[in-house]
Short mmCIF file of C-alpha atoms in Angstrom, two decimals:
data_model
loop_
_atom_site.label_atom_id
_atom_site.label_comp_id
_atom_site.label_asym_id
_atom_site.label_seq_id
_atom_site.Cartn_x
_atom_site.Cartn_y
_atom_site.Cartn_z
CA MET A 92 6.09 -10.81 -50.03
CA HIS A 93 6.58 -8.26 -47.39
CA ARG A 94 3.60 -6.12 -48.40
CA ARG A 95 1.93 -9.76 -48.63
CA LYS A 96 2.57 -10.74 -45.24
CA GLU A 97 0.78 -6.98 -43.81
CA GLU A 98 -2.11 -7.54 -45.91
CA ILE A 99 -2.80 -11.17 -44.00
CA LEU A 100 -1.46 -9.48 -40.66
CA ASP A 101 -4.53 -6.65 -40.78
CA PHE A 102 -6.91 -9.55 -41.87
CA LEU A 103 -6.39 -10.68 -38.26
CA ALA A 104 -8.81 -10.15 -35.44
CA GLU A 105 -6.44 -9.01 -33.28
CA GLY A 106 -3.90 -6.55 -33.03
CA VAL A 107 -0.35 -6.71 -33.94
CA PHE A 108 2.22 -4.28 -33.83
CA THR A 109 6.47 -4.59 -34.06
CA VAL A 110 9.05 -2.35 -32.41
CA ASP A 111 12.78 -2.32 -33.32
CA LYS A 112 15.52 -2.85 -30.24
CA ASN A 113 14.79 1.03 -29.39
CA PHE A 114 10.83 0.35 -28.97
CA VAL A 115 10.11 2.65 -31.80
CA ILE A 116 6.55 1.19 -33.71
CA ASN A 117 7.69 -0.02 -37.41
CA TYR A 118 4.44 -2.05 -37.97
CA PHE A 119 0.75 -1.18 -37.10
CA ASN A 120 -2.28 -3.36 -38.24
CA LYS A 121 -5.70 -2.59 -38.93
CA ALA A 122 -6.94 -3.99 -36.29
CA SER A 123 -4.49 -2.63 -34.12
CA GLU A 124 -5.89 0.74 -35.11
CA ARG A 125 -9.66 -0.36 -34.64
CA ILE A 126 -8.97 -1.20 -30.99
CA THR A 127 -6.53 2.02 -30.11
CA GLY A 128 -8.53 4.42 -32.22
CA PHE A 129 -4.71 5.68 -33.92
CA ASP A 130 -3.90 5.29 -37.32
CA PRO A 131 -0.46 3.69 -38.50
CA ASP A 132 0.60 6.25 -40.69
CA GLU A 133 0.32 8.42 -37.36
CA VAL A 134 2.14 5.98 -35.45
CA LYS A 135 5.03 4.47 -37.08
CA GLY A 136 8.37 6.03 -35.81
CA ARG A 137 6.61 6.92 -32.11
CA MET A 138 8.40 5.19 -29.11
CA CYS A 139 5.73 2.31 -28.16
CA LYS A 140 4.51 4.09 -25.10
CA GLN A 141 3.55 7.15 -26.42
CA VAL A 142 1.01 4.68 -28.38
CA PHE A 143 0.13 1.27 -26.43
CA GLN A 144 -0.10 3.47 -22.99
CA SER A 145 -0.70 0.35 -21.24
CA ASP A 146 -0.75 0.25 -17.18
CA LEU A 147 1.95 -2.70 -17.55
CA CYS A 148 4.66 0.86 -18.86
CA THR A 149 4.48 1.87 -15.18
CA GLY A 150 6.06 -1.84 -14.16
CA LYS A 151 9.33 -3.08 -16.26
CA CYS A 152 7.88 -2.94 -19.92
CA PRO A 153 6.96 -6.74 -20.98
CA ILE A 154 9.01 -6.24 -24.45
CA ALA A 155 12.21 -5.31 -22.36
CA GLU A 156 11.86 -8.05 -20.56
CA ALA A 157 10.97 -10.64 -23.24
CA LEU A 158 13.93 -9.10 -25.08
CA SER A 159 16.54 -8.95 -21.89
CA SER A 160 15.29 -12.67 -20.66
CA GLY A 161 15.12 -14.26 -24.33
CA ARG A 162 11.04 -15.72 -23.27
CA ASN A 163 8.40 -14.52 -25.13
CA LEU A 164 5.40 -13.86 -22.61
CA PHE A 165 1.95 -15.31 -23.00
CA ASP A 166 -1.87 -14.39 -21.75
CA LEU A 167 -0.82 -10.95 -20.10
CA LYS A 168 -3.77 -8.93 -19.09
CA SER A 169 -3.46 -5.29 -19.12
CA ARG A 170 -5.70 -1.84 -19.38
CA ILE A 171 -4.43 0.68 -22.11
CA LYS A 172 -5.55 4.05 -22.76
CA LYS A 173 -7.26 5.09 -26.45
CA LYS A 174 -7.02 7.52 -28.69
CA ASP A 175 -9.62 9.16 -27.45
CA GLY A 176 -8.79 9.09 -23.80
CA THR A 177 -11.17 6.04 -22.24
CA PHE A 178 -9.67 2.51 -21.56
CA VAL A 179 -9.98 -0.97 -22.83
CA ASN A 180 -9.06 -4.63 -21.32
CA VAL A 181 -6.76 -6.59 -23.48
CA LYS A 182 -5.21 -9.85 -23.72
CA LEU A 183 -1.85 -9.67 -25.28
CA ASN A 184 1.69 -11.98 -25.80
CA VAL A 185 5.08 -10.45 -26.34
CA GLY A 186 7.19 -12.06 -28.75
CA ILE A 187 11.43 -11.36 -30.05
CA LEU A 188 12.08 -11.00 -33.74
CA LYS A 189 14.79 -12.23 -34.67
CA ASP A 190 17.14 -11.30 -37.82
CA GLU A 191 18.39 -14.52 -40.14
CA ASP A 192 21.67 -15.15 -37.86
CA GLN A 193 18.93 -15.17 -34.61
CA ASN A 194 20.17 -11.67 -33.41
CA PRO A 195 17.59 -9.95 -31.48
CA VAL A 196 15.78 -6.85 -33.59
CA GLY A 197 13.07 -5.45 -32.09
CA GLY A 198 9.59 -7.05 -30.80
CA VAL A 199 6.33 -8.38 -31.71
CA VAL A 200 3.22 -7.56 -29.60
CA THR A 201 -0.24 -9.32 -30.26
CA PHE A 202 -3.46 -8.18 -28.58
CA ARG A 203 -7.18 -8.70 -28.25
CA ASP A 204 -9.50 -6.67 -27.62
CA LEU A 205 -11.83 -8.36 -24.24
CA SER A 206 -14.44 -6.01 -24.79
CA TYR A 207 -16.44 -8.33 -27.02
CA LEU A 208 -16.97 -10.70 -23.53
CA LEU A 209 -19.20 -8.77 -22.76
CA ASP A 210 -23.06 -7.90 -23.74
CA ASN A 211 -22.00 -5.67 -26.56
CA LYS A 212 -25.65 -4.04 -26.59
CA TYR A 213 -24.66 -1.88 -23.57
CA ASP A 214 -20.93 -1.73 -25.16
CA ASN A 215 -21.92 1.71 -26.73
CA CYS A 216 -22.17 4.44 -24.68
CA GLU A 217 -20.17 7.51 -24.91
CA HIS A 218 -17.80 8.75 -21.90
CA PHE A 219 -17.72 12.29 -21.08
CA TYR A 220 -14.44 12.51 -19.76
CA GLY A 221 -15.17 8.99 -18.04
CA ILE A 222 -18.73 10.08 -17.13
CA VAL A 223 -21.02 7.26 -18.39
CA GLY A 224 -24.28 8.40 -19.36
CA ASN A 225 -26.62 8.14 -22.06
CA SER A 226 -29.52 9.46 -20.39
CA ARG A 227 -31.33 12.52 -21.52
CA VAL A 228 -30.59 14.12 -18.21
CA MET A 229 -27.37 13.42 -18.19
CA THR A 230 -26.65 14.44 -22.00
CA ASN A 231 -28.32 18.09 -20.96
CA ILE A 232 -25.53 17.92 -18.06
CA PHE A 233 -22.68 17.40 -20.50
CA ASN A 234 -23.80 19.89 -23.26
CA LEU A 235 -23.88 22.51 -20.29
CA ILE A 236 -20.62 21.56 -19.16
CA GLN A 237 -19.47 22.62 -22.67
CA GLU A 238 -21.66 25.48 -22.99
CA ILE A 239 -19.84 26.81 -19.92
CA ALA A 240 -16.21 25.54 -21.02
CA TYR A 241 -14.94 29.27 -22.00
CA THR A 242 -16.34 31.31 -18.78
CA ASP A 243 -15.13 31.92 -15.22
CA ALA A 244 -18.65 31.70 -13.55
CA SER A 245 -18.47 29.90 -9.86
CA VAL A 246 -20.24 26.17 -10.48
CA LEU A 247 -22.72 24.75 -7.83
CA ILE A 248 -23.49 20.93 -7.90
CA THR A 249 -25.54 19.43 -6.15
CA GLY A 250 -26.75 15.72 -5.63
CA GLU A 251 -27.05 12.81 -3.16
CA THR A 252 -23.70 11.43 -2.22
CA GLY A 253 -23.09 8.46 -4.56
CA THR A 254 -23.83 10.54 -7.55
CA GLY A 255 -20.81 11.48 -9.12
CA LYS A 256 -20.37 14.95 -7.98
CA GLU A 257 -16.24 15.34 -8.47
CA MET A 258 -16.35 13.67 -11.79
CA ILE A 259 -19.03 16.32 -13.32
CA ALA A 260 -16.63 19.15 -11.42
CA ASN A 261 -13.56 17.36 -13.28
CA ALA A 262 -15.76 17.24 -16.46
CA ILE A 263 -16.30 20.79 -15.66
CA GLN A 264 -12.06 21.66 -14.88
CA ALA A 265 -11.07 19.49 -17.82
CA THR A 266 -12.77 20.96 -20.63
CA SER A 267 -12.57 24.85 -19.45
CA LYS A 268 -10.09 27.73 -20.46
CA ARG A 269 -7.86 26.68 -17.35
CA LYS A 270 -8.11 22.70 -17.67
CA ASN A 271 -4.09 23.74 -18.48
CA GLU A 272 -3.40 24.83 -14.77
CA LYS A 273 -3.38 23.78 -11.32
CA TYR A 274 -6.61 21.86 -10.06
CA ILE A 275 -6.78 22.13 -6.49
CA LYS A 276 -9.16 19.50 -4.37
CA VAL A 277 -10.53 20.39 -1.12
CA ASN A 278 -13.16 18.42 1.05
CA CYS A 279 -14.70 20.96 3.44
CA ALA A 280 -15.71 18.54 5.72
CA VAL A 281 -12.55 16.42 6.60
CA LEU A 282 -10.74 18.88 8.61
CA PRO A 283 -12.09 21.14 11.97
CA PRO A 284 -13.00 24.58 11.26
CA SER A 285 -9.09 25.79 12.88
CA LEU A 286 -7.22 23.56 10.11
CA LEU A 287 -9.83 24.20 7.39
CA ALA A 288 -9.01 28.01 7.76
CA SER A 289 -4.92 27.19 7.78
CA GLU A 290 -5.43 25.08 4.47
CA LEU A 291 -7.44 27.39 2.38
CA PHE A 292 -5.99 30.36 3.09
CA GLY A 293 -2.82 29.82 4.49
CA HIS A 294 -1.24 31.01 7.51
CA ALA A 295 2.03 32.77 9.13
CA LYS A 296 4.47 30.96 11.60
CA GLY A 297 3.48 31.85 14.97
CA ALA A 298 -0.14 32.54 14.16
CA PHE A 299 -0.96 29.07 16.38
CA THR A 300 0.88 26.60 18.60
CA ASP A 301 2.08 24.23 15.70
CA ALA A 302 2.66 26.90 12.94
CA VAL A 303 6.28 26.51 12.90
CA LYS A 304 6.76 28.21 10.04
CA ASP A 305 4.51 29.73 6.84
CA ARG A 306 2.24 27.77 5.05
CA ILE A 307 0.49 28.44 1.56
CA GLY A 308 -3.10 27.41 1.27
CA ARG A 309 -4.67 26.24 -1.11
CA PHE A 310 -6.38 29.47 -2.93
CA GLU A 311 -2.62 30.79 -3.37
CA LEU A 312 -1.94 27.46 -4.74
CA ALA A 313 -4.41 27.18 -7.01
CA ASP A 314 -3.55 30.84 -8.45
CA GLY A 315 -4.14 31.19 -12.08
CA GLY A 316 -6.45 27.60 -11.96
CA THR A 317 -9.05 26.50 -10.31
CA ILE A 318 -10.14 24.96 -6.90
CA PHE A 319 -12.93 22.40 -6.10
CA LEU A 320 -14.38 22.98 -2.97
CA ASP A 321 -16.66 19.20 -2.27
CA GLU A 322 -19.33 19.84 0.53
CA ILE A 323 -18.89 23.32 0.93
CA ALA A 324 -22.89 22.76 3.23
CA GLU A 325 -19.95 21.59 6.30
CA MET A 326 -17.65 25.09 5.63
CA PRO A 327 -18.34 27.42 9.88
CA ILE A 328 -20.28 29.97 8.81
CA GLN A 329 -18.07 31.98 10.10
CA MET A 330 -14.94 30.99 7.52
CA GLN A 331 -18.32 31.58 4.66
CA ALA A 332 -17.34 35.30 4.85
CA GLN A 333 -13.51 34.94 4.03
CA LEU A 334 -14.57 33.08 0.71
CA LEU A 335 -17.57 35.20 -0.03
CA ARG A 336 -14.60 37.72 -0.13
CA VAL A 337 -12.50 36.03 -2.43
CA ILE A 338 -14.93 35.14 -4.85
CA GLN A 339 -15.87 39.05 -4.61
CA GLU A 340 -12.58 40.97 -4.51
CA GLY A 341 -9.98 38.24 -5.22
CA THR A 342 -8.26 39.17 -1.74
CA PHE A 343 -7.67 37.73 1.53
CA GLU A 344 -5.30 37.15 4.33
CA ARG A 345 -3.41 34.37 5.87
CA LEU A 346 -4.42 33.41 9.21
CA GLY A 347 -1.78 35.58 11.45
CA GLU A 348 -0.90 37.91 9.15
CA SER A 349 -1.98 41.45 8.01
CA ILE A 350 -0.94 41.42 4.65
CA THR A 351 -3.62 41.35 1.93
CA ARG A 352 -2.79 38.68 -1.10
CA LYS A 353 -4.66 38.71 -4.50
CA VAL A 354 -5.59 35.44 -6.16
CA ASP A 355 -7.28 34.63 -9.21
CA VAL A 356 -9.02 31.53 -9.13
CA ARG A 357 -12.38 29.85 -11.00
CA ILE A 358 -14.43 28.19 -8.00
CA ILE A 359 -16.71 24.68 -8.14
CA ALA A 360 -18.17 23.81 -5.15
CA ALA A 361 -20.72 20.57 -4.69
CA THR A 362 -23.23 19.78 -1.68
CA ASN A 363 -25.46 16.46 -0.72
CA VAL A 364 -26.77 19.24 1.58
CA ASP A 365 -30.02 21.05 0.40
CA ILE A 366 -28.39 24.39 0.63
CA LYS A 367 -31.66 26.56 0.79
CA GLU A 368 -32.51 24.51 4.16
CA ALA A 369 -29.22 25.53 5.36
CA ILE A 370 -29.69 29.22 4.78
CA GLU A 371 -33.20 28.84 7.09
CA ALA A 372 -31.91 26.96 9.25
CA GLY A 373 -28.86 29.93 9.56
CA LYS A 374 -26.15 27.78 8.50
CA PHE A 375 -25.70 28.74 5.22
CA ARG A 376 -24.71 32.92 3.91
CA GLU A 377 -27.27 33.16 1.25
CA ASP A 378 -25.26 35.91 -0.37
CA LEU A 379 -22.95 33.40 -0.70
CA TYR A 380 -24.95 30.60 -2.22
CA TYR A 381 -26.27 33.32 -4.89
CA ARG A 382 -22.45 34.01 -5.60
CA LEU A 383 -22.09 29.99 -5.69
CA ASN A 384 -24.77 29.55 -7.67
CA VAL A 385 -23.94 31.31 -11.07
CA ILE A 386 -24.01 28.07 -12.49
CA PRO A 387 -26.27 24.95 -11.00
CA ILE A 388 -26.04 21.65 -11.88
CA GLU A 389 -28.36 19.50 -10.51
CA VAL A 390 -27.21 15.83 -10.63
CA PRO A 391 -29.52 13.29 -10.42
CA PRO A 392 -29.54 10.08 -8.91
CA LEU A 393 -29.73 6.86 -9.68
CA ARG A 394 -33.08 5.70 -9.65
CA GLU A 395 -33.95 8.71 -11.48
CA ARG A 396 -31.94 7.36 -14.57
CA LYS A 397 -31.98 3.83 -14.57
CA GLU A 398 -31.42 3.79 -18.72
CA ASP A 399 -28.26 4.63 -17.84
CA ILE A 400 -27.80 1.26 -15.19
CA PRO A 401 -26.93 -1.41 -18.05
CA PHE A 402 -24.46 0.68 -19.52
CA LEU A 403 -23.14 1.74 -15.79
CA VAL A 404 -22.80 -2.13 -15.26
CA THR A 405 -20.71 -2.49 -18.50
CA HIS A 406 -18.53 -0.19 -17.26
CA PHE A 407 -18.05 -1.31 -13.98
CA LEU A 408 -18.30 -5.26 -15.05
CA LYS A 409 -15.03 -4.28 -17.14
CA LYS A 410 -13.39 -2.64 -14.44
CA TYR A 411 -13.19 -5.46 -12.20
CA ASP A 412 -13.11 -7.97 -14.77
CA PHE A 413 -9.72 -6.94 -15.31
CA VAL A 414 -8.60 -6.22 -11.91
CA TYR A 415 -9.43 -9.41 -11.04
CA LYS A 416 -7.99 -11.14 -14.05
CA LYS A 417 -11.58 -12.79 -15.15
CA GLU A 418 -12.96 -12.91 -18.11
CA ILE A 419 -16.41 -12.47 -17.44
CA VAL A 420 -18.58 -12.94 -20.58
CA LYS A 421 -22.05 -11.19 -19.94
CA ILE A 422 -24.61 -10.76 -16.97
CA ASP A 423 -28.14 -12.33 -17.18
CA LYS A 424 -31.10 -10.77 -18.15
CA ASP A 425 -32.65 -11.60 -14.61
CA ALA A 426 -29.79 -10.15 -12.68
CA LEU A 427 -29.38 -7.18 -15.05
CA ASP A 428 -33.31 -6.66 -14.39
CA ILE A 429 -33.13 -6.86 -10.80
CA LEU A 430 -30.35 -4.41 -10.83
CA ILE A 431 -32.69 -2.03 -12.73
CA ALA A 432 -35.26 -2.40 -10.13
CA TYR A 433 -33.68 -1.75 -6.98
CA HIS A 434 -33.62 1.89 -6.15
CA TRP A 435 -30.01 2.58 -5.22
CA PRO A 436 -29.54 4.86 -1.84
CA GLY A 437 -26.22 4.79 -2.40
CA ASN A 438 -26.39 5.78 -6.46
CA ILE A 439 -23.45 5.07 -8.90
CA ARG A 440 -20.98 3.87 -5.65
CA GLU A 441 -23.26 1.59 -4.53
CA LEU A 442 -23.70 -0.12 -7.65
CA GLU A 443 -20.00 -0.27 -8.48
CA ASN A 444 -19.77 -2.01 -5.05
CA VAL A 445 -22.42 -4.87 -5.90
CA ILE A 446 -20.27 -5.50 -9.86
CA GLU A 447 -17.68 -5.94 -7.78
CA TYR A 448 -19.14 -7.53 -5.79
CA ALA A 449 -20.39 -9.98 -8.23
CA VAL A 450 -17.47 -10.32 -10.04
CA ILE A 451 -15.64 -11.73 -7.18
CA ARG A 452 -17.94 -14.37 -6.83
CA THR A 453 -18.30 -15.55 -10.69
CA LYS A 454 -16.00 -17.95 -12.12
CA SER A 455 -13.93 -16.64 -15.67
CA GLU A 456 -15.63 -17.37 -18.68
CA GLU A 457 -19.36 -17.83 -16.61
CA SER A 458 -21.89 -15.30 -17.27
CA ILE A 459 -22.84 -13.53 -13.40
CA THR A 460 -26.24 -14.80 -12.22
CA LEU A 461 -28.94 -13.54 -9.85
CA CYS A 462 -27.20 -15.95 -7.24
CA SER A 463 -24.08 -13.71 -8.15
CA LEU A 464 -25.46 -10.68 -6.20
CA PRO A 465 -25.90 -9.79 -3.18
CA GLU A 466 -28.80 -10.49 -0.63
CA PHE A 467 -29.87 -7.00 0.41
CA ILE A 468 -30.33 -6.37 -3.65
CA PHE A 469 -33.06 -8.24 -4.22
CA ASP A 470 -35.57 -6.10 -1.80
CA GLY A 471 -37.48 -9.16 -0.75
CA LYS A 472 -38.79 -10.07 -4.20
CA THR A 473 -36.91 -13.08 -5.64
CA THR A 474 -34.01 -14.69 -4.49
CA CYS A 475 -31.38 -17.52 -6.52
CA GLY A 476 -32.32 -20.37 -4.38
CA LYS A 477 -28.81 -21.27 -2.98
CA LYS A 478 -26.89 -20.80 0.62
CA GLN A 479 -24.81 -17.83 0.74
CA SER A 480 -21.30 -19.66 1.15
CA GLN A 481 -18.39 -17.65 1.82
CA SER A 482 -16.89 -15.92 -1.71
CA VAL A 483 -13.77 -14.38 -0.03
CA SER A 484 -10.35 -16.15 1.32
CA PRO A 485 -10.22 -15.78 4.98
CA ALA A 486 -6.32 -13.11 4.11
CA ARG A 487 -8.85 -10.66 1.87
CA LEU A 488 -11.18 -10.46 4.79
CA LEU A 489 -9.05 -9.49 7.13
CA GLN A 490 -7.53 -7.55 4.26
CA LEU A 491 -11.08 -5.62 4.33
CA LEU A 492 -11.60 -5.55 7.95
CA GLU A 493 -8.40 -3.88 8.41
CA GLU A 494 -8.38 -1.59 5.53
CA ASN A 495 -12.37 -0.30 7.18
CA HIS A 496 -11.00 -0.04 10.67
CA TRP A 497 -12.78 -3.66 11.96
CA ASN A 498 -16.08 -1.32 10.88
CA LYS A 499 -18.01 -4.54 10.47
CA SER A 500 -20.86 -2.81 8.73
CA LYS A 501 -19.01 -1.10 6.23
CA VAL A 502 -17.44 -4.29 5.61
CA ALA A 503 -21.09 -6.38 5.49
CA ARG A 504 -22.03 -3.85 3.19
CA LEU A 505 -19.26 -3.64 0.68
CA LEU A 506 -19.60 -7.61 0.47
CA GLY A 507 -23.24 -7.77 -0.28
CA ILE A 508 -24.09 -9.26 2.77
CA ASN A 509 -25.81 -8.68 6.12
CA ARG A 510 -23.48 -8.33 9.25
CA THR A 511 -25.45 -12.10 10.59
CA THR A 512 -23.48 -13.36 7.79
CA LEU A 513 -19.98 -11.55 7.78
CA TRP A 514 -20.04 -12.84 11.56
CA ARG A 515 -20.12 -16.13 10.25
CA TRP A 516 -17.46 -15.58 7.89
CA MET A 517 -15.56 -14.29 10.06
CA LYS A 518 -15.77 -17.02 12.98
CA GLU A 519 -14.90 -19.72 9.87
CA SER A 520 -12.12 -17.77 8.82
CA ASN A 521 -10.59 -17.23 12.63
CA LEU A 522 -11.04 -13.54 12.77
CA THR A 523 -13.60 -13.22 15.85
#
């Protein structure tokens, strides 16, 4: 009879697994394997949180909550990490298992994959370390990253703002032989020159007014690992000589100190600036460029890889469908065609903002339509024929304004509206 019950559970489309009172898995059906990628035989005897890696695990465990409260839990939305490292949105229920005397002996979790709610035509794109892309140009980049996995050569990633250069850097580090070592990131455009030097190379006590104690720099922190220098073209030319020395000799001195220190660091750099133009303008050292550009990777703008747009749309739909607790069915063809036709000056980052906006405006269990999209996306080609009503609550609008320091242009861009519409919404919400 026990075997018969398992056969019935294996027939279900929903994932089902059970745990004992110590949260050790003792049953895992076929649908659970299909959704998570874990084989039932490899998970039995393992802790639930080691296999069913849910964002709910960061708070109070739903199974523990059900067992302690004596109540079953229903319709919990969660995002779980699969065996291959990708994520899937699920809806789950948690129940209490009891013995013949009605004493709790464990828990049962049923869950269903919400990705079927989206258009499966664009749901089979392979993710390369979180990067979505099926186009030939992106496949070539993925292949190159794998080819250079066993080298320590410097890499220079170029491309427009919003193309995903940092994600490329992350993938390079994750596939490298230093993947288990330290990975330090520095944005060279954020800090003024005096602070950037201290940030990178550290300083000795008394090196300058605020140097009240010795400080280790990012290169020392990254010793044995990898450092990612974002917006490298913004580094002051006086400091570039110090970076060149680190690359060539593996040595440097902290500010205000004469002791020469050695480091073993792999360097990945990125920029959205034309480096050759910067060299001609005297803003970037040519010798440093050649040292960094051992392995060049140029990330294409989104307008040059439009075949990836449907896959990116599906990816971001899943993400924000979960964030806003909705069940968006799909995106209509007319709306998708408009997204493909748009020129995307802000690249993937802009596309993500547009999809977030569309999800906010779309009701649960409905499709994203032309009317879900922001005004600017149409480029004068078409319109949904509706006056745009306020799609965010006054509280959410206030939150966005405060988060962006009341930069109305930025908030309008995020919401996919013009400044006039934003001003009207602010007035209607008594925020003027």
